[in-house]
């Protein structure tokens, strides 16, 4: 299956987890890649892996919370590839706080990277995407936008906002050929998910509310990447302005 032959896909958060798995999945299907991440060493490792595929790929180290830098990076990568046909935006951070103890700097960190970063990436990718008759955009939200997660109030707020933001993009630009959808991962074994730790002194029983019937359901990032790849392809021609949960049925 080579759904991405002669297609150029921009992937953020591409050096780890779901972003990396998506880059490898697109590469196996013949797609060219524009890669963005803030971890230069991990990005180099990914590029080394991609060198075995008969595709073109370009990369840039970028802090997605920096509006001007994001524009510079996306424009440069898109020009090098000769345009963009799709965007998979995965970059983000996870922080765990008791809400009453969270300070403004901690709140703003999550907002600036997860939410403002989503705006920055989408805003600067859209002019390239809309040059095509049809284009595909997939933002990564989270099951935390649908299901109450203890100690993740700020994180969940950013992920819920990403979902609403993406729906608005759909209704604004579907007449220009844009397909804008979200995925809602939950229980994916990424470094981000593994960074979850309990705040001191909390009731750890609350975390059990995230596991239906007491069963812990986890999946490798490749499972999420397969759904994102579908949403970036012509297989998603009749899917727009919606979300797909990738959580094993948790929500």
Coordinates of C-alpha atoms in Angstrom, one line a residue:
X1 CA 0.0 0.0 0.0
X2 CA 1.6 3.3 -1.2
X3 CA -1.0 5.9 -0.4
X4 CA 1.5 8.7 -0.1
X5 CA 3.6 8.4 -3.3
X6 CA 4.4 12.0 -4.5
X7 CA 2.8 13.4 -1.3
X8 CA 4.6 15.7 1.2
X9 CA 3.6 15.4 4.8
X10 CA 4.6 17.7 7.7
X11 CA 4.9 16.0 11.1
X12 CA 5.6 17.8 14.4
X13 CA 6.8 16.0 17.5
X14 CA 8.3 13.7 15.0
X15 CA 11.3 12.4 17.0
X16 CA 9.4 10.5 19.6
X17 CA 6.2 8.5 20.3
X18 CA 3.2 8.9 18.0
X19 CA 5.0 11.5 15.8
X20 CA 7.9 9.2 15.1
X21 CA 5.6 6.2 14.5
X22 CA 3.6 8.3 12.1
X23 CA 6.8 9.4 10.2
X24 CA 7.9 5.8 9.8
X25 CA 4.4 4.7 8.7
X26 CA 4.2 7.5 6.1
X27 CA 7.7 6.5 4.9
X28 CA 6.7 2.9 4.4
X29 CA 3.9 4.1 2.1
X30 CA 6.2 6.2 0.0
X31 CA 5.5 9.7 1.4
X32 CA 8.1 12.5 1.6
X33 CA 8.5 14.1 5.0
X34 CA 9.0 17.5 6.6
X35 CA 10.0 16.8 10.2
X36 CA 9.9 19.2 13.2
X37 CA 10.9 18.5 16.8
X38 CA 12.7 20.3 19.6
X39 CA 15.0 17.4 20.3
X40 CA 17.9 17.6 17.9
X41 CA 19.5 14.3 18.9
X42 CA 16.3 12.3 18.6
X43 CA 15.6 14.0 15.3
X44 CA 19.0 12.9 14.0
X45 CA 18.3 9.3 15.0
X46 CA 15.0 9.4 13.1
X47 CA 16.6 10.8 10.0
X48 CA 19.2 8.0 10.2
X49 CA 16.3 5.4 10.2
X50 CA 14.6 7.2 7.3
X51 CA 17.7 7.1 5.2
X52 CA 16.9 3.5 4.3
X53 CA 13.6 4.5 2.6
X54 CA 13.4 5.7 -1.0
X55 CA 11.8 9.0 0.0
X56 CA 12.9 12.6 0.4
X57 CA 12.9 14.1 3.9
X58 CA 13.9 17.3 5.5
X59 CA 14.0 18.4 9.1
X60 CA 14.2 21.4 11.5
X61 CA 14.7 21.8 15.2
X62 CA 11.9 24.1 16.4
X63 CA 10.2 25.3 19.5
X64 CA 6.6 25.3 18.4
X65 CA 5.6 28.0 20.9
X66 CA 7.7 30.5 18.9
X67 CA 5.4 32.0 16.3
X68 CA 8.0 33.5 14.1
X69 CA 10.4 30.5 14.3
X70 CA 7.6 28.1 13.3
X71 CA 6.8 30.1 10.2
X72 CA 10.5 30.2 9.2
X73 CA 10.8 26.4 9.7
X74 CA 7.6 25.4 8.0
X75 CA 8.2 27.7 5.0
X76 CA 11.8 26.4 4.6
X77 CA 10.8 22.8 4.8
X78 CA 7.8 23.2 2.5
X79 CA 10.0 25.0 -0.1
X80 CA 12.6 22.2 0.1
X81 CA 10.0 19.5 -0.5
X82 CA 8.0 21.5 -3.1
X83 CA 4.9 22.0 -1.1
X84 CA 2.8 20.2 1.6
X85 CA -0.2 17.9 1.2
X86 CA -0.8 17.0 4.8
X87 CA 0.0 17.9 8.4
X88 CA 0.2 15.6 11.4
X89 CA 0.6 17.8 14.5
X90 CA 1.7 15.8 17.6
X91 CA 4.1 18.1 19.5
X92 CA 3.1 18.8 23.1
X93 CA 3.9 18.3 26.7
X94 CA 2.3 16.6 29.7
X95 CA 2.5 18.1 33.2
X96 CA 0.8 16.7 36.3
X97 CA -0.3 19.1 39.0
X98 CA -2.8 19.5 41.8
X99 CA -4.9 22.3 40.4
X100 CA -4.9 24.3 43.7
X101 CA -1.1 24.1 43.8
X102 CA -0.5 24.9 40.1
X103 CA 1.0 28.3 39.6
X104 CA 0.6 30.7 36.6
X105 CA 4.0 29.8 35.1
X106 CA 3.0 26.1 35.0
X107 CA -0.3 26.9 33.5
X108 CA 1.2 29.2 30.9
X109 CA 3.8 26.6 29.9
X110 CA 1.1 24.1 28.9
X111 CA -0.9 26.7 27.1
X112 CA 2.1 28.1 25.2
X113 CA 3.2 24.7 23.9
X114 CA 0.1 22.6 23.6
X115 CA -2.4 25.3 22.5
X116 CA -0.5 28.3 21.2
X117 CA 1.9 25.8 19.5
X118 CA -1.1 24.2 17.8
X119 CA -2.2 27.5 16.5
X120 CA 1.4 28.4 15.3
X121 CA 1.8 25.1 13.4
X122 CA -1.6 25.1 11.9
X123 CA -1.6 28.8 11.0
X124 CA 1.7 28.5 9.1
X125 CA 1.0 25.2 7.5
X126 CA -2.4 26.2 6.1
X127 CA -1.2 28.5 3.3
X128 CA 0.8 25.6 1.9
X129 CA -2.0 23.0 2.4
X130 CA -4.6 25.2 0.8
X131 CA -2.6 25.5 -2.4
X132 CA -3.8 21.9 -3.2
X133 CA -7.3 21.0 -4.5
X134 CA -7.4 18.6 -1.5
X135 CA -5.4 18.5 1.7
X136 CA -5.4 16.7 5.0
X137 CA -4.7 18.0 8.6
X138 CA -4.7 15.9 11.7
X139 CA -4.2 17.4 15.2
X140 CA -3.4 15.2 18.1
X141 CA -5.7 15.9 21.0
X142 CA -6.2 13.3 23.9
X143 CA -8.7 11.1 25.6
X144 CA -8.3 13.6 28.4
X145 CA -10.5 16.0 26.4
X146 CA -13.4 13.5 26.8
X147 CA -12.8 11.7 30.1
X148 CA -12.0 13.2 33.5
X149 CA -8.3 12.8 34.3
X150 CA -7.2 13.6 37.8
X151 CA -4.4 16.2 38.2
X152 CA -4.5 17.1 34.5
X153 CA -6.8 20.1 34.5
X154 CA -4.5 22.3 32.5
X155 CA -3.4 19.6 30.1
X156 CA -7.0 18.5 29.5
X157 CA -8.0 22.1 28.9
X158 CA -5.4 22.4 26.1
X159 CA -6.4 19.2 24.5
X160 CA -10.1 20.0 24.6
X161 CA -9.3 23.4 23.0
X162 CA -7.3 21.6 20.2
X163 CA -10.4 19.6 19.4
X164 CA -12.6 22.7 19.2
X165 CA -10.0 24.6 17.2
X166 CA -9.8 21.8 14.7
X167 CA -13.5 21.7 14.2
X168 CA -13.5 25.4 13.5
X169 CA -10.8 24.9 10.9
X170 CA -13.0 22.3 9.2
X171 CA -16.0 24.6 8.8
X172 CA -13.8 27.5 7.7
X173 CA -11.9 25.7 5.0
X174 CA -13.7 22.6 3.8
X175 CA -14.8 24.5 0.7
X176 CA -11.1 24.9 0.0
X177 CA -10.6 21.2 0.0
X178 CA -9.3 20.9 3.6
X179 CA -10.0 17.8 5.7
X180 CA -9.3 18.7 9.3
X181 CA -9.7 16.1 12.0
X182 CA -8.4 15.1 15.4
X183 CA -7.2 11.9 17.0
X184 CA -7.8 11.3 20.8
X185 CA -5.1 8.9 21.9
X186 CA -5.3 7.3 25.4
X187 CA -3.2 4.5 26.8
X188 CA -0.4 4.8 24.2
X189 CA 3.0 3.7 25.5
X190 CA 5.0 6.9 24.7
X191 CA 7.7 8.7 26.6
X192 CA 5.1 11.4 27.2
X193 CA 2.6 9.0 28.8
X194 CA 5.3 7.3 30.8
X195 CA 6.3 10.6 32.3
X196 CA 3.0 10.6 34.3
X197 CA 3.6 10.6 38.0
X198 CA 1.4 11.1 41.0
X199 CA 1.5 14.4 42.8
X200 CA 2.5 14.0 46.5
X201 CA -0.3 13.0 48.9
X202 CA -3.1 12.3 46.3
X203 CA -5.7 9.6 46.4
X204 CA -4.2 7.1 43.9
X205 CA -7.5 5.3 43.7
X206 CA -8.7 8.1 41.4
X207 CA -6.5 6.8 38.6
X208 CA -8.6 3.6 38.5
X209 CA -11.4 5.6 36.9
X210 CA -9.4 5.7 33.7
X211 CA -9.5 1.9 33.3
X212 CA -12.8 0.4 32.3
X213 CA -13.7 -2.7 34.3
X214 CA -10.3 -2.5 36.0
X215 CA -8.5 -3.4 32.8
X216 CA -5.4 -1.5 31.8
X217 CA -5.4 -1.0 28.0
X218 CA -2.2 0.1 26.4
X219 CA -1.0 0.1 22.8
X220 CA 2.2 0.9 20.9
X221 CA 2.5 4.3 19.1
X222 CA 2.2 2.4 15.7
X223 CA -1.5 1.8 16.5
X224 CA -2.1 5.5 16.7
X225 CA 0.0 6.1 13.6
X226 CA -2.1 3.8 11.5
X227 CA -5.2 5.9 12.3
X228 CA -3.4 9.2 11.6
X229 CA -2.1 7.8 8.3
X230 CA -5.6 6.9 7.3
X231 CA -6.8 10.4 8.1
X232 CA -4.0 11.9 6.0
X233 CA -4.9 9.8 3.0
X234 CA -7.7 9.7 0.4
X235 CA -9.3 7.0 2.5
X236 CA -10.5 9.9 4.7
X237 CA -12.2 11.6 1.8
X238 CA -15.6 11.5 3.6
X239 CA -14.3 12.2 7.1
X240 CA -14.1 15.8 8.2
X241 CA -14.5 18.0 11.3
X242 CA -14.5 15.1 13.7
X243 CA -12.4 13.0 16.1
X244 CA -11.4 9.4 16.4
X245 CA -10.6 8.0 19.8
X246 CA -7.6 5.6 19.9
X247 CA -8.0 4.4 23.4
X248 CA -9.1 0.8 23.3
X249 CA -12.6 1.8 24.3
X250 CA -11.7 3.6 27.5
X251 CA -14.0 6.6 26.8

